[in-house]
Structures are given as C-alpha cells and as structure tokens.
Coordinates of C-alpha atoms in Angstrom, one line a residue:
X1 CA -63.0 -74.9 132.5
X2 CA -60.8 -74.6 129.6
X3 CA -60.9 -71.0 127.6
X4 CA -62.1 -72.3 124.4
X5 CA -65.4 -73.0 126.9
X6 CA -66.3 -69.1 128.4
X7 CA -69.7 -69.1 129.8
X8 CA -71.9 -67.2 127.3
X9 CA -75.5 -66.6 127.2
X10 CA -77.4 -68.8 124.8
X11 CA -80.1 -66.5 123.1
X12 CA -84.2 -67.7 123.0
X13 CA -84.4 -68.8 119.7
X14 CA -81.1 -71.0 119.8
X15 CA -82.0 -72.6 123.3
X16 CA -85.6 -71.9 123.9
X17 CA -86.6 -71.6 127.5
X18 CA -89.0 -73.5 129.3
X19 CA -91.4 -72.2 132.3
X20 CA -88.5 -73.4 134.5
X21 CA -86.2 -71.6 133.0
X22 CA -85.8 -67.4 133.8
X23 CA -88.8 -66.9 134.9
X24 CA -89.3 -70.1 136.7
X25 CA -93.3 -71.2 137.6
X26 CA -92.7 -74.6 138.6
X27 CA -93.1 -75.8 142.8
X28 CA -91.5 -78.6 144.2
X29 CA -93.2 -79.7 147.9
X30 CA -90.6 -80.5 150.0
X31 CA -90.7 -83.1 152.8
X32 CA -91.0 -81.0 155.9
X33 CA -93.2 -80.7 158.8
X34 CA -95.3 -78.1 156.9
X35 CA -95.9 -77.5 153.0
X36 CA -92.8 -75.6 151.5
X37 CA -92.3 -75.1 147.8
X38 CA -89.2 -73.6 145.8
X39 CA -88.9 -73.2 142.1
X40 CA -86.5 -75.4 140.4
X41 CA -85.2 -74.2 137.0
X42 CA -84.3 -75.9 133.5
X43 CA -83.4 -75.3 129.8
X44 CA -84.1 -77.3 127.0
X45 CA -81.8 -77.3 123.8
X46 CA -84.7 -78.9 121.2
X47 CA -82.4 -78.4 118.0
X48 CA -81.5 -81.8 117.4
X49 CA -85.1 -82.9 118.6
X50 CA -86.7 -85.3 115.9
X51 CA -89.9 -86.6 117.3
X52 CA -90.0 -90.8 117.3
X53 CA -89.3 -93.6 119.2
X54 CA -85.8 -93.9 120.4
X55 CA -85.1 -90.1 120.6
X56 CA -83.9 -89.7 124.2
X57 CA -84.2 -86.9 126.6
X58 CA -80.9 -86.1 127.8
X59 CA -80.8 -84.1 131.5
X60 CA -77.5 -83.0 132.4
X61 CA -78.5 -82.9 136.2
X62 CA -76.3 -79.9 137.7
X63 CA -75.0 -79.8 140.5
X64 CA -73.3 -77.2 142.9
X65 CA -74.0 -73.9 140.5
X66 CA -76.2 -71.7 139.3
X67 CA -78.0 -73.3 136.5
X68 CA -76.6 -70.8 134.0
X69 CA -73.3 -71.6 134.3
X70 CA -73.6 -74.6 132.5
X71 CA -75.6 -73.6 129.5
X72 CA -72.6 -74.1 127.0
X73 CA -72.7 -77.7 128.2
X74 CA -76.3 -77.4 126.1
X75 CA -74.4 -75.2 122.9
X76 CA -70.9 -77.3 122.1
X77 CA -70.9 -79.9 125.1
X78 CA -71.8 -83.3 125.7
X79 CA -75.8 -82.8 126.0
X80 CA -75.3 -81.2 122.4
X81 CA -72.8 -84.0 121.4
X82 CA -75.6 -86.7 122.5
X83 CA -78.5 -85.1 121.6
X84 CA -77.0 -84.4 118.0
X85 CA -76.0 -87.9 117.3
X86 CA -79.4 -88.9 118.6
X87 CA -82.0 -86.5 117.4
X88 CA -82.7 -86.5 121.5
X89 CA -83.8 -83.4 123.3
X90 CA -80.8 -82.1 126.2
X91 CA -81.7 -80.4 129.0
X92 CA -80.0 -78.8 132.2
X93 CA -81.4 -78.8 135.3
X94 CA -80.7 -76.9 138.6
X95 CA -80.0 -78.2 141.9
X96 CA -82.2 -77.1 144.5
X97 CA -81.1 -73.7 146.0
X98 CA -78.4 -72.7 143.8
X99 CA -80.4 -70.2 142.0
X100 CA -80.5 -68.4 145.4
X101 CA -79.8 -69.9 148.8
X102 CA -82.6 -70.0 151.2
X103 CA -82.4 -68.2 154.6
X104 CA -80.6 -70.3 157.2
X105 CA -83.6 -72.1 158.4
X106 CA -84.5 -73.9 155.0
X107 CA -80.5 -75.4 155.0
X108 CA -81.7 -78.6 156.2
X109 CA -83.3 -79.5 153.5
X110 CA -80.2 -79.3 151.3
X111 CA -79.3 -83.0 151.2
X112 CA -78.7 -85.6 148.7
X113 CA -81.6 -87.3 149.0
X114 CA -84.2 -84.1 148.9
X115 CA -82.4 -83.3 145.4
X116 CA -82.7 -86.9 143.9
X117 CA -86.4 -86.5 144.7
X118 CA -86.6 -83.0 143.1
X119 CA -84.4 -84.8 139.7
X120 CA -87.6 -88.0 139.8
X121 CA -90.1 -85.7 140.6
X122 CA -89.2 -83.5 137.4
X123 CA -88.8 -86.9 135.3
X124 CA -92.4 -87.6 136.4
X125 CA -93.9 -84.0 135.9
X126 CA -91.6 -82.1 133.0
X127 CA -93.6 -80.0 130.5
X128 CA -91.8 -77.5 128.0
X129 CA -94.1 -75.0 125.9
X130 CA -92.0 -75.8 123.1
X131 CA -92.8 -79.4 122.9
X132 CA -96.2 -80.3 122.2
X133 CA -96.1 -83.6 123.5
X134 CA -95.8 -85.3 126.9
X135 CA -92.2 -85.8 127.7
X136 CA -92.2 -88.0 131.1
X137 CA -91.2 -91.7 131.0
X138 CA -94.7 -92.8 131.0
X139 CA -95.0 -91.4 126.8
X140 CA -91.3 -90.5 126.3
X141 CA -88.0 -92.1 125.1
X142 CA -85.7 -93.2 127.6
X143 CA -84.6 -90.7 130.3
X144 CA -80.2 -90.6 130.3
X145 CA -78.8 -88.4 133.3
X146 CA -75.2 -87.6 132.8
X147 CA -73.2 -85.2 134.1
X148 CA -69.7 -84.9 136.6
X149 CA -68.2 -84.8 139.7
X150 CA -70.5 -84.5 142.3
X151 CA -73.4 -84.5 139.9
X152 CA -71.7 -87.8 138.2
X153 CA -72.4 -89.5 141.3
X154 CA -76.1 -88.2 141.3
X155 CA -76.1 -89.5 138.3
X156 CA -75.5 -92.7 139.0
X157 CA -77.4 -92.8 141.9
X158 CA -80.7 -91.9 139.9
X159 CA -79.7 -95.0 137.2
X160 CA -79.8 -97.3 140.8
X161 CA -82.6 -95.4 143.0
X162 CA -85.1 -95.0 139.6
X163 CA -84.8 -97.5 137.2
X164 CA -88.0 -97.1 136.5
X165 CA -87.3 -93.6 135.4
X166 CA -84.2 -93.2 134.1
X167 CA -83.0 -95.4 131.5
X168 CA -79.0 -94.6 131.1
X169 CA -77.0 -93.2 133.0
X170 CA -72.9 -91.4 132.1
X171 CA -71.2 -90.8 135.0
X172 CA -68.2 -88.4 134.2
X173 CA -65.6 -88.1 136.9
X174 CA -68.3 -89.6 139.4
X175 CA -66.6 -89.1 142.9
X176 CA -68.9 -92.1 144.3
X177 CA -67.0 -92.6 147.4
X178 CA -67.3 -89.7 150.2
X179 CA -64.8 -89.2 152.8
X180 CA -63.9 -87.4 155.5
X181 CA -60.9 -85.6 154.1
X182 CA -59.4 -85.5 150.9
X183 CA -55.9 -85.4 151.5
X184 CA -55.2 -88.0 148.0
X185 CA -56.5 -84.7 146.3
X186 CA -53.5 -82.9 146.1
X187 CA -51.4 -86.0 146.2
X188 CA -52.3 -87.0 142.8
X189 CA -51.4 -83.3 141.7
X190 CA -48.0 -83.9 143.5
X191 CA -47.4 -86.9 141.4
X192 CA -48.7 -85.7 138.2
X193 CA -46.6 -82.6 138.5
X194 CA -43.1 -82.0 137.3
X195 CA -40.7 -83.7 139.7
X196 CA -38.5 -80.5 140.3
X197 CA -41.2 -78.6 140.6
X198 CA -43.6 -80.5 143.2
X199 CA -40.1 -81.3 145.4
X200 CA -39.7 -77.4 145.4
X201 CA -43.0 -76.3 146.6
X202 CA -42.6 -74.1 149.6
X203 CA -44.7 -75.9 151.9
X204 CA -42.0 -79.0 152.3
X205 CA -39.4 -76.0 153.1
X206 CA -41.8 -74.7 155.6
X207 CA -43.6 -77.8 156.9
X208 CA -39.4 -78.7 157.4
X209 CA -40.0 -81.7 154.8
X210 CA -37.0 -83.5 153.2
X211 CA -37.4 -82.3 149.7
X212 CA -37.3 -86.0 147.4
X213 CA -35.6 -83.6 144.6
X214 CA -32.7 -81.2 145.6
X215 CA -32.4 -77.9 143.1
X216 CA -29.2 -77.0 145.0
X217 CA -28.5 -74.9 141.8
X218 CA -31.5 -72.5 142.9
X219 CA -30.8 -72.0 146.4
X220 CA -30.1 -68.6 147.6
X221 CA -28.9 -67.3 151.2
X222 CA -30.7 -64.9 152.8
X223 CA -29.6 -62.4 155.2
X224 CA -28.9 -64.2 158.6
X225 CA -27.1 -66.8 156.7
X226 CA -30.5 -69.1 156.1
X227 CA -30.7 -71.0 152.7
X228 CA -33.7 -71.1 150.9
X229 CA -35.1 -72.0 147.4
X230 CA -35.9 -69.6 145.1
X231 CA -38.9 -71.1 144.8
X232 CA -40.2 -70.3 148.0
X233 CA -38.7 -66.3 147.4
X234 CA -40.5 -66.5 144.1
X235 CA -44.3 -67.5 146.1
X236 CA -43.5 -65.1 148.4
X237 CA -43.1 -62.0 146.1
X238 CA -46.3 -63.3 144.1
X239 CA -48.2 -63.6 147.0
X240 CA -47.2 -59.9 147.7
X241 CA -48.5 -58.8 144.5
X242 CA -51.5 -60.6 143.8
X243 CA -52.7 -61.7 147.1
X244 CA -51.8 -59.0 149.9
X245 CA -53.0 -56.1 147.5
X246 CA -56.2 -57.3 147.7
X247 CA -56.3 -56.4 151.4
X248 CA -56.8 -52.2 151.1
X249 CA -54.5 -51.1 153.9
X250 CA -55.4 -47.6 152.8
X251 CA -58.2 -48.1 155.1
X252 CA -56.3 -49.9 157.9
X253 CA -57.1 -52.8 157.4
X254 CA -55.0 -55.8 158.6
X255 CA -54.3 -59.0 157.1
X256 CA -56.2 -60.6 159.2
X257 CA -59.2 -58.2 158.7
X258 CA -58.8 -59.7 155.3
X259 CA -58.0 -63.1 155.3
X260 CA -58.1 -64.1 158.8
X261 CA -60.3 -66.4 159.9
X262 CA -60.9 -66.4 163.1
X263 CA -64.2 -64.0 163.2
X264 CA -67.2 -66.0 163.1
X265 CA -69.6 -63.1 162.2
X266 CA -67.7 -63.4 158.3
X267 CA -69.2 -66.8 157.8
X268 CA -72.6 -65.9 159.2
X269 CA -74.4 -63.7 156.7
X270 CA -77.2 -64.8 154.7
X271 CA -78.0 -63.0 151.9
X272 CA -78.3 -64.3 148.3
X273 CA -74.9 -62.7 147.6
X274 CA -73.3 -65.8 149.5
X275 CA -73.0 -68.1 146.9
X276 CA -70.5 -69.7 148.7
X277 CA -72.9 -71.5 151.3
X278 CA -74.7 -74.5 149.7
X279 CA -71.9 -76.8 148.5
X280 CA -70.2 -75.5 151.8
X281 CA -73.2 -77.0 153.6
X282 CA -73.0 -80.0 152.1
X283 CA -69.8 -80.9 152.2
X284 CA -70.2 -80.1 156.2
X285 CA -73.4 -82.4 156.9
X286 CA -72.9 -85.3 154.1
X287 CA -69.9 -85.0 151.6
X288 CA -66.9 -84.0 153.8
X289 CA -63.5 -83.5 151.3
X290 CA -62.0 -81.7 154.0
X291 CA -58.7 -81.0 152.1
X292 CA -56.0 -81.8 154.6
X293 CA -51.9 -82.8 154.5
X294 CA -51.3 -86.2 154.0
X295 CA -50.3 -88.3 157.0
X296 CA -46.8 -87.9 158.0
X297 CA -44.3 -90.5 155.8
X298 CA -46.3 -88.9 152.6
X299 CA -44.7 -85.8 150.9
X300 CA -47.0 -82.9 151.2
X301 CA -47.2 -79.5 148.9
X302 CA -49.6 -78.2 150.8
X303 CA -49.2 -77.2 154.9
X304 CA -49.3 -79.7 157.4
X305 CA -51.4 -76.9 159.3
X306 CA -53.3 -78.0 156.9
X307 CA -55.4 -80.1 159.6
X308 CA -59.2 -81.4 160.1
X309 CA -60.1 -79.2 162.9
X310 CA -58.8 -75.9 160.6
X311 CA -60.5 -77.3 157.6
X312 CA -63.5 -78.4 159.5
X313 CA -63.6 -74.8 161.6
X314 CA -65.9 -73.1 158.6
X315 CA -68.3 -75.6 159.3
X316 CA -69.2 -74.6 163.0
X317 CA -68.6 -71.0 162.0
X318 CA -71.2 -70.4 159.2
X319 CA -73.7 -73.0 160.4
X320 CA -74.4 -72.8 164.3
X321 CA -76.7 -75.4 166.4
X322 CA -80.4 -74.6 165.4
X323 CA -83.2 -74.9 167.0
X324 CA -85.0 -77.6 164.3
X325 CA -81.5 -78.6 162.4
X326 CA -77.6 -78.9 163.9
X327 CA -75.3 -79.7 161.4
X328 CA -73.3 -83.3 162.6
X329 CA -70.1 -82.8 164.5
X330 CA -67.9 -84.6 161.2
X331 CA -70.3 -84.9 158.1
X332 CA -72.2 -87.7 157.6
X333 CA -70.5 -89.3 154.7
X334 CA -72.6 -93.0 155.3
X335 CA -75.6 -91.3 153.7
X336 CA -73.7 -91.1 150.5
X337 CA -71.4 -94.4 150.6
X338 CA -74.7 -96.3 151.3
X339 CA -75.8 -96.4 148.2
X340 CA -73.1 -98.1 146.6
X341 CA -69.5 -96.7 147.0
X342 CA -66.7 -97.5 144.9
X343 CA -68.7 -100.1 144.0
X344 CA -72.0 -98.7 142.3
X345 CA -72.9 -100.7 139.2
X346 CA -76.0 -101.2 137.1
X347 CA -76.9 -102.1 133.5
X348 CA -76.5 -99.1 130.8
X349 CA -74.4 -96.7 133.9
X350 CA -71.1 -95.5 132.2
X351 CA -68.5 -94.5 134.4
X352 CA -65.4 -92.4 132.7
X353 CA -62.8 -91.0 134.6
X354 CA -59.3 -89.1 134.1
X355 CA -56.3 -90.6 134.6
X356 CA -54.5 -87.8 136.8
X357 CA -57.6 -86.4 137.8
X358 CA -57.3 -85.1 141.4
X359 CA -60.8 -86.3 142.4
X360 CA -60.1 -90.2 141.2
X361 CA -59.2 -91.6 144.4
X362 CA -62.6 -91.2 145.5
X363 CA -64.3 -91.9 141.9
X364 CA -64.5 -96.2 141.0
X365 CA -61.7 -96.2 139.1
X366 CA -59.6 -95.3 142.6
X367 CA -56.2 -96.3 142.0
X368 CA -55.2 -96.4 145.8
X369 CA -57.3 -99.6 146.2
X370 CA -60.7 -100.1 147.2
X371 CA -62.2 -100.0 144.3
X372 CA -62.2 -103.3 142.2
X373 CA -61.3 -103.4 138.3
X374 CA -64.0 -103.9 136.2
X375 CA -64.1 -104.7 132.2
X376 CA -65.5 -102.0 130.0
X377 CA -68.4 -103.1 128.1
X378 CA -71.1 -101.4 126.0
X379 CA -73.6 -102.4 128.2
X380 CA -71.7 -101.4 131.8
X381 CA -69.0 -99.1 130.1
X382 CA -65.8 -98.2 132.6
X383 CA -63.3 -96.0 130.8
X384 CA -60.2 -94.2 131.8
X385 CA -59.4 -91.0 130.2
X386 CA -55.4 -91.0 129.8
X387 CA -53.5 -88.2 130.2
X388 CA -49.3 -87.8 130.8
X389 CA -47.7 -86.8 133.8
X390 CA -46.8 -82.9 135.4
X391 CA -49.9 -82.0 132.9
X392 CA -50.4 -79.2 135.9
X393 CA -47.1 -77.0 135.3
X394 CA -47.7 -77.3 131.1
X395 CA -51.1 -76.9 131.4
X396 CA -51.3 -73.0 130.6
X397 CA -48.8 -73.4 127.5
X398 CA -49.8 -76.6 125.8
X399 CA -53.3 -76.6 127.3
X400 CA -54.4 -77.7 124.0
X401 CA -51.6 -79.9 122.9
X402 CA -53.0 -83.7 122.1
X403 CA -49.7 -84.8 123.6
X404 CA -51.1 -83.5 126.9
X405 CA -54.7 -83.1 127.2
X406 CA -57.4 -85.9 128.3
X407 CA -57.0 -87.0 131.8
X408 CA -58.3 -84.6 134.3
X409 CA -61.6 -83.6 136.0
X410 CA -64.6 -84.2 133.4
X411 CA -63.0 -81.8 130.6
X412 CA -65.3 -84.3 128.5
X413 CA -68.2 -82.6 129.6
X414 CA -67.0 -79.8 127.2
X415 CA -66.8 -79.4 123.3
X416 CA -66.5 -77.5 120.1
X417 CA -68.5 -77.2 117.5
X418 CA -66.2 -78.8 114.8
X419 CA -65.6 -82.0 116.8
X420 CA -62.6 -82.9 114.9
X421 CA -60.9 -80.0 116.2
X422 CA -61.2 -81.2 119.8
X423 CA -58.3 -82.7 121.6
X424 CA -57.8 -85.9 120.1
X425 CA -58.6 -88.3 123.6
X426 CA -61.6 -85.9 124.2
X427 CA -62.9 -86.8 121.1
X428 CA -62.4 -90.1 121.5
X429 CA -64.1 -90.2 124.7
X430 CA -67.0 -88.8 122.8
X431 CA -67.4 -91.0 119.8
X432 CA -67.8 -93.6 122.6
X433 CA -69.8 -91.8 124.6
X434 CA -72.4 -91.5 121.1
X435 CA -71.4 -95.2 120.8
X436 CA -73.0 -96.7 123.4
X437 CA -75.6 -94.5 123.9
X438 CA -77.0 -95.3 120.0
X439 CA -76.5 -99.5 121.7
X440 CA -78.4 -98.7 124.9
X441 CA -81.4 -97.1 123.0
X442 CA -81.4 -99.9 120.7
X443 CA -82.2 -101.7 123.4
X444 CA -85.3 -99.3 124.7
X445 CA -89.0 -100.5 124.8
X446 CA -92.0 -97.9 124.3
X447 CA -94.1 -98.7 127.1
X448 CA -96.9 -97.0 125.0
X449 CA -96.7 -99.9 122.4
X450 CA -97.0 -102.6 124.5
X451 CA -100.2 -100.9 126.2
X452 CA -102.4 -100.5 122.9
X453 CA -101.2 -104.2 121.1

C-alpha cells in the first residue's frame, strides 16, 4: 500500500460500527456434519447514506486480512469514492477466519465456496443499528461487491453465483484464473524493471544464467581471481545487515535455527498469533501460486532452486493428514477455474486491471494468451490501468509521479480525500468507476414497487 494510505483507526462517530463489527454478535452455521457457528465481522461507513431508491450498498468483500486493515478503503478509498458519488452506504466485510484462525480441525472449512455462502448469507440477513430500515436485497437498493485480487475474483464470482443478490459487481485486479505455480509473477516484474538492473540480479549470476545485459563496467574480481558484479556484492552486504541480524547469534543461534526450513514443528503451531495460516491454507488446498523459476529458456531473477516441491514443502509441513480433512497432494485449482476462468463475464461485472501488474497473467486481461480481448462497455466494462516500464526500481522516488504511477496491483482501491490530488490515471480510473456505476443503477428496479402496484 502506498504511504499516503497508512492503516489508521477510524473513530465511532466517523465510521459507526455495526454488531458485527468489534464486538461481533452475528453466527454464521457452517455446512458440517454437526452445527458450528463463527462470528463474521463488518463496518459500515453511512456518511454519504441518503435514504431512496437507487442508493446502493456498496460491500467491499475482503479477503485474506483481518477486517481492520482495510478500513481506510471505507475513509478515502473506493467504497468512499462510490458511496459519495452515490449517496450509497459502503461497507467491509471479513472473510471467515481472519479475525482469528480456528484450531487445525475447523481448516477445512476454509474454502471458496464456504465464504461465498457466508458473503450471500450476510446479503440476505445484514442489520446495522444505525440504519433503521431493512437493508437486504428483498427492501434495499442494488447490492455492488467490489474489491481486489483475490477478493476481485470473489467478487465476480458472487455477480455469476447470486444474481439474484448482488446487482454489480468491480472486479479490481481480479486474479480469475488459479494455477499451480506462478512463475509469470516475477516475470512481468523482470520486464517492467529497468533492463540493467533486472539483467544484474544476482540470481542469473548464481543460477549460472547468461545475463541479456552485460554491466562489464561494474564487475569486480574477487580474491581467487573470480569476477562478479557488484550487484551481487552489493545483495550480499545488504543481506548481512538487514537480514542475518535478525537471527540473534548472541544466543547461538544458527542460520538455520532462523531461517531454515527444514523443521516441521516451526510450521505446526496454532495459536491466534499465526496469522500466517489461512491464505497459506488456501493457496495449498484450492489457489496454488506456488512462486517458482520460470522454465529453462526464460530469464529468471529469482533462484531456479526456486522449485515446486520447495515451494509446495510448507504445505505438508504446517498442514499434516487428518483424521476428517487431508489437504490434496497439489491444490485443487479446478474448484476455482470452474466457475469461469479467464473467461468470467456477466452484465454490470467490471473488470480493471494494471498494465505491469505482476498478478495479470492470471487476471482476464492475461497478456500471455488465454484469455480473449473483450470491448469495454458501460454495461460489461474491461479496463486496463496503464502504467510505464521498470516502474519497480523508480517506485520509491517518483512513487507519486503521474509519469509513473497507474498500472500495478489494485492501487485504485486507494484514495485521498481531495481527489484531484490523486495520481492522474488513478483518478481517471475512478471517475469511471463512479461512471458506470451511476449507468448501472439507472438501470435498477425496486422489487418493492412492483409488489404493491
């Protein structure tokens, strides 16, 4: 998240909260062999709320972090943006188990199915004590869900599994297709990046790569008469100082004590300190991204050690064979791709994606091929965020510059207050975002009206 963007806490009478919020009283039932409920949490920004047909509820439907994390999204970000231009009511809600992680036996139930069930089910039964009026679909405006990444794609699952529900649908960064490995991740971050610099990362010296760029100029010998970049001295001294410190060898500690990984007990404690678990478990049993080198012919920056059996090794570790759940030997990524792939579409679903995002090989607007061009319409909108190449070695000086910004990983989720002051493709992006909202609502029937003609 960019700086301007620091999480905060929102106080009560800015962003009132509602019984799901910190002190949560509202049960979910779960589909297991025996009744089992968990509290689901959500917070409701009602400043922009005017109360008449056409005045949306907006649910930015969260997805792999605590709840809290994304209340700015709710202060200066694109729930404010919409609900603002709307006089709509924007809400965040939390994915199951983030706001703690269950013991190991409850994992199971951490799927993407179970949490698009817990998103209709709150549709269906949301109350808020600060609204005096009944808020689900069967009264209310039109539901929009919007949100990124991972929760893009839930998103845009819920506009194709609930129509009946959820009326819009913004998918930001969506990364609709689920595979395996991820290994296009960091090539798109090897293209985007400054030539020089991506050719002189030290993993093609140590992987034994064929830089595509020589720096001859920056080459230094070493004692034993081997050449090596100063790029790879310079990693290597700043891995001393900000990486090895970290391991207290004061208390004789080794390396590996510290970042080994090869001790299985590490991965298998269970207390609500390890945050770490959920998307971990998801990604092992349905989502996979397990970030791997490219195949060999492709220029890598990261390690060909890099492989799926190291990547994949964390999976076995932290989640052993149960006795009523084993995780699957690769992750199940057919339980995601089923429901529409690259190829998910439906009336009033917005996709938006950045240009030299790392994630957009597996988002629709894939550039790798397998994913079709579509046109970009008000009523199916399909927009590409553009940004400029090596945006990753600027980013920390000109991270504001309009020259750079725009096309990465759902920065359009964020805003400031004085929209004009936001870089200039964000807030593009946003105008058109309020754009074809305002169309799509146009478009909305009250159900209520038709019932008492």
């Amino acid at each position: 998240m960019p700086a301007h963007y620091k999480h905060h806490s929102l106080s009560p009478s800015r962003h009132p909260s509602s019984p799901f919020g910190r002190s949560p009283s509202h049960s979910i039932t779960l589909t297991t062999p025996r009744s089992v409920t968990f509290q689901q949490r959500f917070w409701v920004n009602t400043r922009h709320y005017k109360s008449r047909p056409g005045s949306p509820v907006i649910v930015i439907d969260w997805s792999e972090t605590n709840g809290e994390d994304r209340l700015p999204f709710l202060d200066t970000g694109v729930g404010d943006i919409m609900a603002r231009a709307t006089g709509g009511i924007a809400v965040v809600l939390e994915h199951r188990y983030y706001a703690y992680f269950p013991i190991m036996r409850c994992c199971r139930w951490l799927n993407n199915e179970q949490a698009l069930e817990d998103s209709a089910n709150f549709i269906c039964n949301v109350k808020s004590e600060n609204i005096n009026e009944n808020l689900t679909p069967e009264r209310h405006d039109g539901y929009t869900m919007v949100f990124g990444s991972y929760g893009g794609v839930r998103a845009a699952h819920m506009q194709v599994l609930y129509p009946d529900l959820v009326f819009g649908a913004i998918a930001l960064s969506a990364v609709t297709h689920a595979e395996l490995t991820n290994w296009e991740y960091m090539d798109v971050i090897r293209l985007a990046a400054d030539p020089i610099c991506s050719s002189n990362l030290f993993c093609a010296t140590l992987n034994g790569d064929t830089p595509t760029l020589k720096d001859t100029e920056h080459t230094v010998l070493l004692v034993g008469g081997l050449k090596a970049n100063i790029a790879l001295l310079n990693y290597a001294k700043w891995v001393r100082e900000n990486v090895v410190v970290l391991s207290p060898q004061d208390m004789g500690l080794t390396v590996e004590d510290c970042f080994g990984t090869n001790d299985d007990s590490k991965y298998q404690t269970t207390d609500l300190s390890q945050d770490w678990r959920p998307w971990v478990f998801q990604y092992c049993t349905q989502w996979g991204y397990l970030t791997t080198a490219p195949p060999v012919g492709t220029p890598t920056i990261i390690s060909r050690l890099l492989d799926i059996d190291y990547e994949h090794k964390i999976c076995v570790q932290a989640f052993p064979q149960g006795e009523y759940y084993k995780v699957p030997p690769l992750p199940n990524v057919t339980a995601v791709n089923v429901l529409g792939d690259y190829h998910i579409a439906a009336d009033r679903l917005a996709f938006i994606d950045g240009e030299f995002d790392p994630w957009r090989p597996y988002t629709s607007h894939r550039a790798y091929g397998g994913a079709e061009e579509r046109e970009d319409t008000i009523v199916r909108p399909f927009k590409i965020i553009p940004g400029v190449s090596y945006f990753f070695s600027l980013a920390k000086i000109k991270l504001w510059n309009d020259t750079l910004l725009g096309g990465v990983h759902h920065w359009d989720e964020n805003g400031l207050h004085e929209g004009e002051k936001e870089p200039k493709k964000i807030h593009q992006i946003h105008s058109e975002i309020v754009e074809f909202v305002k169309a799509w609502l146009e478009d909305w029937e009250d159900p209520f009206d038709e019932a008492i003609v």
